[in-house]
Structure formats: structure tokens, C-alpha cells
Amino acid sequence: MKKFWAIFFWFWPLVALWLCAVAPANNWWFPSPPLSTLGHQIDGLFYLILIIVAVTFIGTQFALGYALWKGATKGSGDKAWFSHGSHKLEIIWTIVPAFILVFISLTQLDVLAEIRVISHFPKEARKAPAAEVMARQFEWRIRYARPGTELMNEPRPGDLYYVNEVHVPAVQPTMINLRTQDVQHAFFVPRLRVKQDAVPGLIIPVWFEIEQAGEYELLCAELCGWGHYKMKARIIAETPEQVQAYLSRLEQEQNEDGVADEQSSQ
Amino acid sequence: MKSLKLFCGLVITGFSAVSILGCGSYGGGAGVVPEVSFIAAGGAEEASTESAADATAELPVGSLKGRVVLSGGASSLPLLIAKGSAVKDAEVCAAEDVPDERLVLGPDNSVANVFVYLAKAPKGAKPAVVPADPFLFDQKTCRFLPHATIIPVKQTVKVLSNDSVAHNTHTFPNKNAPTNSTVNPMDRDGLVSFAYTKAEAVPLAVKCDFHAWMSAWHLPLDHSFGAVSNSTGEFEIADIPAGKHSFVVWHEAANGGFVQRKLEVEIKAGETAEVSVDYPASLLKL
Amino acid sequence: MFRASGLTSLSIAGLLLAAASGCSDFQSSFAPSKRTLALIPEAQTGQQGAPGVTPLVDEKFGDPQHLKAWMKLPVEWGGKASSVSAFEAGDQPLIRLTVDEESPLPEKAGRLVFTSGTLAGKSFEITSWDSSAGTAILASAPETAPEAGDSCTVDAGSLLQSGRVLYMRHCSHCHGTAGDGNGPTAQYLYPKPRDYRHGVFKFTSTIDSSRATRDDLLRVLKYGIPGTYMPSFLLMKDEELHALVEYVRFLAMRGEYERKLVNELASDYSSKAVESRLQSESRGDVVKELQEFLGEEMAGIAESAGDELAETWTVSEAEESRVAPSVPRVEDTPESRQRGRDLYLGKALNCANCHGIDGAGNGPQTIAFEKNPETDELYGEAGLHDVWGNLNQPRNLQTGIFRGGRRPIDVFNRIYAGIKGSSMPAFKNTPHEDIWHVVNYVLSLQFESEPGAAGTAPAEAVASAADGSQN
């Protein structure tokens, strides 16, 4: 019976390791490669931590399994072994993890600064936000500045509005202002590794540089109600000229007075 | 210890089984694709007044005259708006005294604005003639004029205004399509016009959303056998085919509207039946 | 220590039962409206040969598991139009359809409906379908042989089916199974979700006497209604949105149909009416009268109700139903806005009466008690109500949230055609230029530095090259 439990506790960590190994091939991994400049750094940190943790995991599980096996295969007549603890061991396994954690926290400082500290944003991104993304249950309301002006925190006449679709320039550091109209949401673009909680009352600048033009899925990553699961939007990264053309089209549509020629529906 | 293991094992197995097997069809009703069967368009039913019209020519007719009298002691209502009182748009709406028209009593407790009509045209009766001229529905000092009226179906109703403030005319019919449009101040041309396309079973309310106290009652009928009692409570309906008829008596202040659902009257050819319609004050809900 | 006692076993069994019962097949149904339920039971159900409201509605619309497509109604049922090229009678009647490489026939087809010829309007179940050859074996033989050239629709009803499935997944939790605006989540929402059953939709591009067009409904689905709980479904595929629009129209027509039938019966056969009638008549007499009415007249009324529905909804799609401003939008200048403000405050339009002197939606009308015209009783709370009986106060125009859309034409539509179902009337006799002035004023209201300061437009002031100091 004891052997069974020893094998049981050997088995599952091995399964976990095997799953980890086959995961990328089966697409049970995050979308790769990350398509933003920050994304590479974030992924790098993730892999660093993964390796550290994996090594620790293997080590500790091995130790556990060894102890179990030894105990299981011991004869019943043998005497039990008592230990009064080992001061040396305690010191080792406090200092080493502490050192590792400090190392991790120091390594990630610069990436964190780039993500969170506005003075560390690329200058181009800091200049003016491309759009204000207002999260609300259960959609994303977008506000662009009137073409030719800069986006203000307060709505201005001529601002352009849309919903669930954001057009931003690709291959160019871009910043959006993240807000929420009601409860907490989170701006999460998996393929860009961008994730930021939207907190009621705050205007949070989020920047990213998308490396490839295309369509990206924007998801809500903070449980916000019954519709959280379907709170999706599209981020369309295109050339700056295409973005301007889109904004002009949007301006035209938003100023429709139902009289102009127009072959299509209103 | 053994029992604990057994218990845990049972619970885990039980729930797993149920969730794997049972919940496969959960929400099955909503997600299952429904069947669709088709129903033929069917013929449009023609209103069968045609056949009846032929036989009309020489039907013997009589008429009905009557008076609606309130019994049980109730008095006229106080003024709705006294002249000069501080209501909205007072310079127009409080320029004169405005009576409360929910209950208008005449001499000897007669009641005005009571609708007396046949629910349906009797067989063989003449179909109603739709007047070519529009019905003029006016308003002055924030009062609809007339207050209660029968309007033939399909007759154009033109809404006029003799006030220098904007009004709107919002109808609340049962079977007809509702209308809600603003009426320009001092509109004597009647830019707002509409027509009722169907007869209603009971009169419908007409209100002004700007001045909530304004109200009027219209009864679109597809026959001519109806009348509204005048200021002395009297009404007259002519050319009713002889026979037994059941009239509806309706007034806005009655609880449920019906003063009498079935006023049975026998009309004799060439004669005028006279009735006194009793309106018990207990029916009033004011 | 621990023993599986009798009580424990019982509770295990109980838990398993509860879990299993929750996992059973759920059959949804179209609930009858409150007004239907306010009729006496005999009027609701009727009898054999004299059906009441509920069987009449079921006959033409079915239930959510077995929908009925009444071909009179202007709803796109779906499927692919095609035409007959040959017909072979026999045990297994076979129809050969013309196959066109350009527009291939659908992979699967369960039903075929003829749209012309002697069999027009008849539908047949397909037991075997070959889409490449275009051959369909019918379950039952048609009474007359279809001729070559007869047009038909194959896979008919597919749009309605997908509309229904999508609706139950995405919409029914707020809007209810029958579109009554009373789904499970509706109780937590303000404003309440739309109840389609009046056939009335608030934000349309049509004149006040028309229904909403497909485009209007599509617009609402795509862009949501800002300021309410109606989200945007922009990310859904076009075919899915199309299916949903048709299904919503189906539900609206069903609701209107039920309403029309009840209107014929309500004044004489509602529970309240019968109660007062019992004072002078016997119940037997009332029921007999009802059954005569149901047997003789109701069928005709039902058919003409269908005709009316067909007409109103078809006309609403036509060009003449659309609001068409006769002049383009007046230029948005401070003068225009000032004129707009003057009109807003003036007696001709009387906007301030409801919307307040500074557009905050707090005009004197909002504290007046009004009566429900249907029941002639005072509403529970003061203020304006809509046709669904909900409190529907005039819009606060200072927020900059425009539920029906913020384009100038949208605001024009609201003013010109009113907001159907609400107390916002149709200002159709105001000169269009004046309406544009008011539109300009209304669109500028949220930017006023102080109420009534519309003349000092901030539009010029904003073209500043301020640096992006957001924080």
C-alpha cells in the first residue's frame, strides 16, 4: 500500500513534466511569438521564471519521491529515524530561495518600469494617446480625438466614437488611455502580452508596439459580470495612413445628415 | 476510516458521473436546432359588408331618443383650472376658467358626453358614409374641442390649435395605430392629420403630453348608429333598422367605462323609441 | 469515528438527484402575454372549432422547439432559391432542381417550399438530398405535379432556425424567450430590455407611423445602445446578425398578432369585464356569446391581423417610410446653436417642458403624475412613462450619451419622428431647418461651459496643440 502511494506521488509530477513538454506542439501554450516589443521581454521573464521554478520543482519532487520510496521499502522491523531538525538545512533553504526571489524581482524591474512608469514609455507613445478605450459591461467603447487634434481626457466636440473595434498604427509605439465606466475590467491582448486592469475612477495609459499589422483579439481579463466571457473587441493594427483614412471615414459617418448622395444605408 | 473513504469515493464518483453523463444535454432545449414548418399565406378575408349592403334598400327603420340621467346624488365637479391659476403656460392655459369635463352635468342631473352606440352594425343596415370633409379637432385654452365625439372610420381627422403654445396630440387606441405628433401653435390649417382605420369597441383617450390635464375621447365607428349626449344629456340616433338592439352606454367617469354594457331597446319601424338611461352615481370613479 | 449513517446516504442521494434534475433537457416555451392571461380562461383557450387566443397564436407561430413560418409575414425564412427542372412521381417523389455552379445549393436541406406555380406556398419535407445533383426526395407526394420552371426555396427555414438558436444563446437572458423583455437578467437592469411584442422599437430611421427597418435593428445590434445594457454585437458574423434580425422581427410580429387578437376580446371578455358583466348576466350566457364570437368571427379577424402585419412591416422598409430631411444639415455655427436654443426654449417646440431649461431632463413634466391610458389608473410614480408602462424620463441631454446614435441624422430622426413608444412626440410639422438648428444645439449641450451658454462654442477653443499631459 505504501509503495502505491509512493508511485502515485512520483507519477503525477512526471505527468506534469510530460504535459509541459508536449504543450507547445499541441497548442496548449500562449500564442507565439509575441507580436509586440514588450511581449518579447515579458516572455523572456516568463521563461526565466519557468526554468528556475522547473528546476526547483524537479529537485523537490525528486526529494519527496525518494523519501517516500525509502519509507515504503523499509522493513517493518526497522527502527524509525528521528531528527531534531537541522539548523544548517534551515538556513540553506531560506537563503537560497530568498536570493532567487530577489534576483527575479531585480531582473524584472526594468520591464515593469517600461510597462507601468510613464516616464519610461517610448517618447513617441507618450506624445498623445491614439484612443481612449472605455470598458463597460460588456463592450469596449472607443473614443478618438477629432482628426488634427489631440485626445483630451474630457470629450471634446468632434471626437469620434466607435465600439468594439480599435484602429491603431502598427510598428509604432502607441498609447491608449484605459478607463472604465462601471466596474473593474482588464484590457488584455493575448498576442501582444498586454494586460492592464481598468480601475473605476482612473485613467490608465497603456502602451504597446505592435510588430505586425493585422487583427488582434482584445479580451476582458477581470471578472466583471455575467457577460465577462463575451466581452471581446478587435484591435486592428495598420499603417498610420490607413488609420488616418479610417478616422476620416469615421468622421464622415459620424457627421451624416441623411441628405448627402449616399447609396448605402445610413 | 473505511466509511470515510467510501463516502468520499461515492460522492466523487456520483458527481463525476452525473456531470459527465447528465450535463451533456444541459441547456439542450436552448441549443437544439428547432423544427420549422411552413404555413400557407392563406386568403385575405374580405370584410363581408358587401353582401349585407344589397339588402339594405327598403329596410324599415326607426329611431332612438334618450336622456342620460345621473341618479344617486352627485354634483358637478369643481373647476379643473381656475382663471389665472399658476399652471404651466398659464398665460394660455389659465386665460379662462377650464371646467373639469370628466363629469359634465346639465339640468336635472343629466350627463353630457356619454357615448351610446351599437357595438356592431346590425345586419342589413346601411353602411356608414365616410364624410369627404375632414373632422376638425381643435384645442383652445388648453382644452380639446370637442371633448367626446364619434368619428367615422376612414374620415380624416385634422388637428387644429387655437393656442399660442405647442401642444401634442397623443392617441391611445386599442385596435388602431397610435399617433403622437406635436401641433404647431395657432395652426389653423391642420398640418397634423390622421384617420382611424378600424372601429373600436370602446372610446379611446386622446391626451396632450405637454399639458397632462388635457383629454378628449374619440370613438371610431364603422356605422352610423351611435351618438354622444349633449349638454342636456340628450341623444338621438336615427335610421336604425327595426328590431331588438343592444346598445353600449359608455362614459369616461364610470368605473370600467361602461355605464351599461347592454341597453336593450326595441326599435319599431317608423317610431321613435324613448329611453331614459340611468347612470348610477355609484359607478363614478372620480 | 465517521460512519455513513442513514442520513448521510439520504443526503448523498438527494444531492445526486438535485444535480441530475438540473441537467435535464430544458424545453422553453412562448409565455402568453399578461393581457392574454387577463382574459377569462375560455377566451384564452377556446374550444374545438372555436379556438381562443393561445391556440390561434400557436397555430401560426408555434413554440420555440417547433417554429411555424407563416408565409404571409414579411420575414426572411432562409434557404436558397432555386427552380424545378424535372419531377418524377412515384413511391419516392423526386424533384430535380436546376444546379448553378455560380450559386451552389446548400449542403444540407430538410425542407422545400414552393414559391410559384400550382403548389405555391406548400412546403415538403426532404428525406434525401443531394446538393451536387440538386435532387430531393420528398417525404410525401405533392397533390399536383410541380412543373419545370416553378420556383422553390430549398433548405427553407434555415435562417429562422439559426436565428432561434442564436437568440436563445445571446439575447433571451434579457429579452426573454418570447421577446417580452423579461428574461432572467432583466430584473437587474434599468432601463428594462425592449419588449418586442408591441412591434415598437424606439430608435428607428422611419417616420412615426412606421415600424423599424431591418437596417435599424441591425444598427442596434452592431453598435449597441450606449447608456443602456444593450451591448454591441459587432464581432458577430454578418449571417448571424442577419438571422437575429429576422428572428427578432418574427417575435415582434408574433407579439403584435397576439395583441391584436386580445384587443378584440379584452373589452368584453377580460376577467374584470366579465366580473362586472356577471352582475346582470349569467356566466353561461357570456361564455356562449364568447364561443359564438370565436367560432364565427375570430378566424377572419386572425387572417386580417396577419394581413395588417404584412402590410405595416413591408411598408416600413419602403423609401417613403424613411425620414428624409429636405435640407442638408445647417452649418454648426454659434449662431445656429443660439437659434437652436431659442427654439428649444420657445413655445412652439416646448422642449424645455420635459427636457428642462438646461437640458438636464428635469422639466416640470417629470414630476407630474400621469394616468396609464390603458388602465386609466395613476402610475405608481411621478413622471413620464412609455408604452410598456416603465418610467421613461426625458433624456438628460448634458451627458453626451445619445442612445439612438450621435450622428446628426440620428438626432434629427428623434425629433422629427419622435421616439416610438415613449412620450417624445413627432415634430413633423416643424420646418426642417429649425430642426437642424435644434440638432446643432443639442449636440453642443454637453460642451456648454454653463447652461445656456451655447452661443460660446468651445469648438474653436479645442484645436490647441496641448501636450499630452494626461496625468
XYZ file of N, CA and C in Angstrom, chain A residues 266, chain C residues 199-213 215-217 219-220 313 316 321-323 404 407 409-415 417-420:
117
model
N -28.057 54.232 -43.998
C -27.495 55.246 -43.093
C -26.553 54.597 -42.117
N -44.369 45.523 -31.215
C -43.889 45.838 -32.553
C -43.236 47.207 -32.595
N -42.991 47.775 -31.423
C -42.459 49.135 -31.359
C -40.994 49.077 -30.961
N -40.169 49.748 -31.737
C -38.757 49.896 -31.401
C -38.464 51.381 -31.369
N -37.708 51.811 -30.395
C -37.587 53.253 -30.182
C -36.710 53.953 -31.209
N -35.576 53.349 -31.529
C -34.577 54.097 -32.290
C -34.595 53.659 -33.748
N -35.382 54.370 -34.535
C -35.577 53.980 -35.918
C -35.230 55.145 -36.829
N -35.180 54.822 -38.123
C -34.928 55.881 -39.101
C -36.179 56.147 -39.913
N -37.324 55.649 -39.407
C -38.562 55.801 -40.178
C -39.478 56.823 -39.530
N -40.520 57.197 -40.289
C -41.475 58.184 -39.781
C -42.288 57.565 -38.650
N -43.020 58.416 -37.960
C -43.620 57.977 -36.702
C -44.652 56.878 -36.866
N -45.273 56.759 -38.049
C -46.296 55.725 -38.171
C -45.740 54.406 -38.667
N -44.429 54.341 -38.918
C -43.851 53.111 -39.466
C -43.126 52.304 -38.413
N -42.880 51.053 -38.769
C -42.119 50.178 -37.882
C -40.625 50.417 -38.110
N -39.821 49.675 -37.374
C -38.377 49.763 -37.578
C -37.992 48.963 -38.821
N -36.964 49.430 -39.508
C -36.493 48.666 -40.661
C -35.456 47.655 -40.209
N -32.502 47.552 -41.232
C -31.267 48.310 -41.011
C -31.215 48.894 -39.617
N -32.353 49.385 -39.149
C -32.388 49.961 -37.803
C -32.027 48.905 -36.787
N -32.621 47.728 -36.919
C -32.347 46.672 -35.953
C -30.889 46.234 -36.053
N -28.434 48.048 -36.950
C -27.625 49.090 -36.338
C -27.531 48.909 -34.834
N -28.683 48.641 -34.238
C -28.695 48.464 -32.784
C -27.852 47.260 -32.388
N -45.289 45.999 -41.830
C -43.860 45.726 -41.820
C -43.237 45.862 -43.197
N -42.827 49.589 -44.013
C -41.763 50.240 -43.240
C -40.413 50.145 -43.916
N -41.135 55.512 -46.170
C -41.242 55.468 -44.718
C -40.038 56.063 -44.035
N -39.007 56.303 -44.793
C -37.774 56.781 -44.170
C -37.860 58.286 -43.940
N -37.283 58.725 -42.861
C -37.222 60.162 -42.599
C -36.197 60.759 -43.557
N -29.852 56.639 -29.336
C -30.213 56.258 -30.696
C -29.114 56.547 -31.692
N -25.047 60.635 -34.555
C -24.897 61.344 -35.822
C -25.993 62.394 -35.910
N -28.050 62.962 -38.205
C -29.301 62.407 -38.728
C -30.034 61.623 -37.644
N -29.280 61.023 -36.741
C -29.936 60.280 -35.666
C -30.741 61.213 -34.785
N -30.120 62.343 -34.407
C -30.832 63.282 -33.547
C -32.003 63.895 -34.310
N -31.806 64.125 -35.593
C -32.910 64.637 -36.421
C -34.072 63.659 -36.397
N -33.764 62.373 -36.567
C -34.811 61.362 -36.551
C -35.586 61.379 -35.244
N -34.864 61.532 -34.132
C -35.539 61.508 -32.836
C -36.535 62.646 -32.755
N -36.131 63.805 -33.294
C -37.007 64.965 -33.185
C -38.133 64.863 -34.209
N -39.406 62.276 -35.991
C -40.349 61.167 -35.892
C -40.666 60.819 -34.444
N -40.118 61.557 -33.521
C -40.342 61.232 -32.124
C -39.658 59.927 -31.762
N -39.840 59.494 -30.552
C -39.299 58.204 -30.141
C -40.500 57.306 -29.878
N -40.648 56.322 -30.784
C -41.858 55.498 -30.734
C -41.963 54.776 -29.413
